Each structure stands twice: as structure tokens, then as C-alpha cells.
């Protein structure tokens, strides 16, 4: 599927969604957290406030540091 088509689908889903939840996998790494921050930024572009759900047990030190840096940018729900 073309990127432009995926962009259209994502935009439509975001506009029509009342609540958006971004869920990280277990033992999240920096790649996954970077994706969460990216999706969060896309949601904000469409004036949506996504809820980020992460298991906060046994996080890598780099992820903990990244969370501290962006904690004002994301709405983190503890799991």
C-alpha cells in the first residue's frame, strides 16, 4: 500500500476517533518509545490527546531518561 494511502487512512481514523490509546509492548525499548512519541505528535496535529499506556516495570535506563524528557508532551497512564 502506498504511503499516501496509509496517511489518508490514519488521518481519517484520527479525525473520527473519540479516544486514542497508544500501547507499548512489554519491555519497551527506545525504538518503540520513539514510535510512541511520533504517533503522539501526529495525534496532536489533529488536536487529539492520546493516552500512552506503558508497563513501567523493568524499563531500560534510556527509556526512563526519554520519558523524563518528554513527560510534558505525552499523557502517560501507568499500567
Tab-separated table of N, CA and C in Angstrom:
chain	number	residue	atom	x	y	z
A	1	UNK	N	0.845	-1.170	0.000
A	1	UNK	CA	0.000	0.000	0.000
A	1	UNK	C	0.894	1.238	0.000
A	2	UNK	N	0.513	2.233	-0.750
A	2	UNK	CA	1.293	3.455	-0.851
A	2	UNK	C	1.234	4.267	0.452
A	3	UNK	N	2.304	4.995	0.708
A	3	UNK	CA	2.380	5.829	1.905
A	3	UNK	C	1.249	6.857	1.937
A	4	UNK	N	0.945	7.460	0.793
A	4	UNK	CA	-0.116	8.474	0.781
A	4	UNK	C	-1.461	7.869	1.162
A	5	UNK	N	-1.699	6.633	0.758
A	5	UNK	CA	-2.952	5.952	1.122
A	5	UNK	C	-2.988	5.661	2.627
A	6	UNK	N	-1.865	5.211	3.176
A	6	UNK	CA	-1.784	4.957	4.615
A	6	UNK	C	-1.986	6.244	5.414
A	7	UNK	N	-1.423	7.331	4.918
A	7	UNK	CA	-1.587	8.627	5.578
A	7	UNK	C	-3.058	9.041	5.605
A	8	UNK	N	-3.738	8.823	4.503
A	8	UNK	CA	-5.167	9.155	4.419
A	8	UNK	C	-5.980	8.318	5.396
A	9	UNK	N	-5.676	7.044	5.468
A	9	UNK	CA	-6.394	6.144	6.382
A	9	UNK	C	-6.152	6.564	7.824
A	10	UNK	N	-4.906	6.840	8.180
A	10	UNK	CA	-4.583	7.251	9.539
A	10	UNK	C	-5.284	8.559	9.889
A	11	UNK	N	-5.246	9.521	8.988
A	11	UNK	CA	-5.899	10.806	9.236
A	11	UNK	C	-7.392	10.616	9.479
A	12	UNK	N	-8.036	9.804	8.654
A	12	UNK	CA	-9.470	9.544	8.802
A	12	UNK	C	-9.776	8.904	10.155
A	13	UNK	N	-8.966	7.913	10.533
A	13	UNK	CA	-9.170	7.238	11.822
A	13	UNK	C	-8.996	8.211	12.989
A	14	UNK	N	-7.984	9.069	12.910
A	14	UNK	CA	-7.751	10.028	13.983
A	14	UNK	C	-8.894	11.031	14.102
A	15	UNK	N	-9.352	11.541	12.984
A	15	UNK	CA	-10.419	12.535	12.995
A	15	UNK	C	-11.708	11.949	13.564
A	16	UNK	N	-11.996	10.705	13.255
A	16	UNK	CA	-13.234	10.078	13.684
A	16	UNK	C	-13.172	9.489	15.095
A	17	UNK	N	-11.987	9.384	15.656
A	17	UNK	CA	-11.826	8.742	16.965
A	17	UNK	C	-12.098	9.702	18.104
A	18	UNK	N	-12.810	9.198	19.094
A	18	UNK	CA	-13.070	9.987	20.293
A	18	UNK	C	-11.899	9.845	21.276
A	19	UNK	N	-11.450	8.635	21.492
A	19	UNK	CA	-10.323	8.351	22.378
A	19	UNK	C	-9.254	7.599	21.612
A	20	UNK	N	-8.002	7.937	21.890
A	20	UNK	CA	-6.876	7.276	21.239
A	20	UNK	C	-5.937	6.777	22.326
A	21	UNK	N	-5.597	5.518	22.251
A	21	UNK	CA	-4.677	4.893	23.199
A	21	UNK	C	-3.471	4.381	22.426
A	22	UNK	N	-2.301	4.731	22.885
A	22	UNK	CA	-1.056	4.226	22.306
A	22	UNK	C	-0.469	3.276	23.339
A	23	UNK	N	-0.307	2.026	22.938
A	23	UNK	CA	0.121	0.998	23.881
A	23	UNK	C	1.472	0.433	23.447
A	24	UNK	N	2.443	0.507	24.352
A	24	UNK	CA	3.752	-0.060	24.077
A	24	UNK	C	3.795	-1.534	24.446
A	25	UNK	N	4.686	-2.256	23.788
A	25	UNK	CA	4.821	-3.682	24.101
A	25	UNK	C	5.583	-3.859	25.417
A	26	UNK	N	5.577	-5.075	25.933
A	26	UNK	CA	6.304	-5.365	27.170
A	26	UNK	C	7.797	-5.125	26.958
A	27	UNK	N	8.485	-4.749	28.016
A	27	UNK	CA	9.926	-4.485	27.970
A	27	UNK	C	10.270	-3.535	26.831
A	28	UNK	N	9.603	-2.406	26.819
A	28	UNK	CA	9.732	-1.437	25.726
A	28	UNK	C	11.167	-0.949	25.586
A	29	UNK	N	11.601	-0.760	24.362
A	29	UNK	CA	12.938	-0.253	24.086
A	29	UNK	C	12.820	1.147	23.485
A	30	UNK	N	13.970	1.763	23.197
A	30	UNK	CA	13.952	3.132	22.689
A	30	UNK	C	13.291	3.238	21.317
A	31	UNK	N	13.417	2.220	20.476
A	31	UNK	CA	12.755	2.254	19.166
A	31	UNK	C	11.243	2.346	19.330
A	32	UNK	N	10.704	1.525	20.186
A	32	UNK	CA	9.257	1.525	20.413
A	32	UNK	C	8.813	2.830	21.062
A	33	UNK	N	9.609	3.326	21.990
A	33	UNK	CA	9.234	4.581	22.633
A	33	UNK	C	9.299	5.737	21.629
A	34	UNK	N	10.263	5.710	20.740
A	34	UNK	CA	10.341	6.724	19.689
A	34	UNK	C	9.106	6.699	18.795
A	35	UNK	N	8.612	5.500	18.489
A	35	UNK	CA	7.384	5.380	17.703
A	35	UNK	C	6.194	5.968	18.462
A	36	UNK	N	6.145	5.743	19.758
A	36	UNK	CA	5.073	6.301	20.588
A	36	UNK	C	5.102	7.825	20.534
A	37	UNK	N	6.285	8.404	20.666
A	37	UNK	CA	6.415	9.865	20.622
A	37	UNK	C	5.992	10.386	19.247
A	38	UNK	N	6.350	9.670	18.189
A	38	UNK	CA	5.967	10.073	16.833
A	38	UNK	C	4.463	10.030	16.609
A	39	UNK	N	3.830	8.948	17.012
A	39	UNK	CA	2.371	8.831	16.872
A	39	UNK	C	1.681	9.886	17.731
A	40	UNK	N	2.224	10.148	18.911
A	40	UNK	CA	1.688	11.193	19.778
A	40	UNK	C	1.706	12.546	19.055
A	41	UNK	N	2.803	12.849	18.385
A	41	UNK	CA	2.917	14.124	17.664
A	41	UNK	C	1.909	14.207	16.519
A	42	UNK	N	1.694	13.108	15.818
A	42	UNK	CA	0.706	13.081	14.734
A	42	UNK	C	-0.690	13.337	15.298
A	43	UNK	N	-1.002	12.711	16.414
A	43	UNK	CA	-2.318	12.912	17.042
A	43	UNK	C	-2.528	14.373	17.411
A	44	UNK	N	-1.515	14.996	17.969
A	44	UNK	CA	-1.626	16.399	18.368
A	44	UNK	C	-1.869	17.302	17.160
A	45	UNK	N	-1.320	16.923	16.020
A	45	UNK	CA	-1.537	17.700	14.798
A	45	UNK	C	-3.035	17.784	14.475
A	46	UNK	N	-3.770	16.749	14.837
A	46	UNK	CA	-5.213	16.704	14.591
A	46	UNK	C	-6.009	17.025	15.857
A	47	UNK	N	-5.363	17.696	16.793
A	47	UNK	CA	-5.994	18.167	18.033
A	47	UNK	C	-6.603	17.033	18.859
A	48	UNK	N	-5.908	15.917	18.874
A	48	UNK	CA	-6.321	14.776	19.689
A	48	UNK	C	-5.310	14.599	20.812
A	49	UNK	N	-5.804	14.175	21.966
A	49	UNK	CA	-4.926	13.902	23.104
A	49	UNK	C	-4.883	12.396	23.315
A	50	UNK	N	-3.836	11.755	22.838
A	50	UNK	CA	-3.743	10.312	23.026
A	50	UNK	C	-3.287	9.961	24.441
A	51	UNK	N	-3.717	8.810	24.885
A	51	UNK	CA	-3.301	8.278	26.174
A	51	UNK	C	-2.244	7.215	25.912
A	52	UNK	N	-1.086	7.372	26.519
A	52	UNK	CA	0.022	6.430	26.339
A	52	UNK	C	0.011	5.459	27.510
A	53	UNK	N	-0.037	4.172	27.197
A	53	UNK	CA	-0.070	3.135	28.225
A	53	UNK	C	1.211	2.308	28.129
A	54	UNK	N	1.972	2.303	29.197
A	54	UNK	CA	3.226	1.548	29.249
A	54	UNK	C	3.309	0.770	30.544
A	55	UNK	N	3.852	-0.426	30.455
A	55	UNK	CA	4.241	-1.131	31.682
A	55	UNK	C	5.527	-0.477	32.131
A	56	UNK	N	5.529	0.044	33.315
A	56	UNK	CA	6.697	0.786	33.773
A	56	UNK	C	7.600	-0.026	34.682
A	57	UNK	N	7.480	-1.324	34.570
A	57	UNK	CA	8.372	-2.208	35.323
A	57	UNK	C	9.543	-2.578	34.415
A	58	UNK	N	10.725	-2.571	34.958
A	58	UNK	CA	11.919	-3.023	34.249
A	58	UNK	C	12.172	-2.275	32.945
A	59	UNK	N	11.991	-0.959	32.948
A	59	UNK	CA	12.284	-0.173	31.757
A	59	UNK	C	13.790	0.004	31.613
A	60	UNK	N	14.257	0.029	30.368
A	60	UNK	CA	15.661	0.306	30.108
A	60	UNK	C	15.988	1.707	30.616
A	61	UNK	N	17.204	1.920	31.094
A	61	UNK	CA	17.582	3.255	31.580
A	61	UNK	C	17.388	4.350	30.527
A	62	UNK	N	17.650	4.035	29.265
A	62	UNK	CA	17.468	5.015	28.192
A	62	UNK	C	16.019	5.410	28.015
A	63	UNK	N	15.121	4.467	28.189
A	63	UNK	CA	13.687	4.740	28.073
A	63	UNK	C	13.232	5.606	29.244
A	64	UNK	N	13.722	5.308	30.436
A	64	UNK	CA	13.378	6.107	31.617
A	64	UNK	C	13.828	7.554	31.399
A	65	UNK	N	15.023	7.720	30.892
A	65	UNK	CA	15.549	9.060	30.624
A	65	UNK	C	14.704	9.773	29.559
A	66	UNK	N	14.315	9.052	28.504
A	66	UNK	CA	13.498	9.640	27.439
A	66	UNK	C	12.122	10.042	27.959
A	67	UNK	N	11.536	9.216	28.809
A	67	UNK	CA	10.219	9.539	29.390
A	67	UNK	C	10.311	10.837	30.183
A	68	UNK	N	11.371	11.001	30.951
A	68	UNK	CA	11.537	12.228	31.742
A	68	UNK	C	11.632	13.461	30.844
A	69	UNK	N	12.265	13.304	29.678
A	69	UNK	CA	12.432	14.443	28.768
A	69	UNK	C	11.133	14.842	28.090
A	70	UNK	N	10.252	13.887	27.837
A	70	UNK	CA	9.017	14.203	27.087
A	70	UNK	C	7.764	14.113	27.946
A	71	UNK	N	7.913	14.013	29.247
A	71	UNK	CA	6.745	13.792	30.105
A	71	UNK	C	5.716	14.905	30.004
A	72	UNK	N	6.116	16.102	29.627
A	72	UNK	CA	5.154	17.193	29.450
A	72	UNK	C	4.451	17.118	28.096
A	73	UNK	N	4.992	16.337	27.181
A	73	UNK	CA	4.437	16.230	25.826
A	73	UNK	C	3.454	15.080	25.672
A	74	UNK	N	3.523	14.101	26.572
A	74	UNK	CA	2.646	12.937	26.455
A	74	UNK	C	1.815	12.784	27.726
A	75	UNK	N	0.654	12.179	27.572
A	75	UNK	CA	-0.202	11.873	28.720
A	75	UNK	C	0.014	10.396	29.041
A	76	UNK	N	0.865	10.135	30.016
A	76	UNK	CA	1.286	8.779	30.346
A	76	UNK	C	0.368	8.186	31.406
A	77	UNK	N	-0.221	7.063	31.066
A	77	UNK	CA	-1.060	6.322	32.014
A	77	UNK	C	-0.240	5.151	32.519
A	78	UNK	N	-0.184	4.995	33.808
A	78	UNK	CA	0.594	3.898	34.380
A	78	UNK	C	-0.189	2.611	34.320
A	79	UNK	N	0.499	1.553	33.954
A	79	UNK	CA	-0.111	0.238	33.832
A	79	UNK	C	0.520	-0.688	34.843
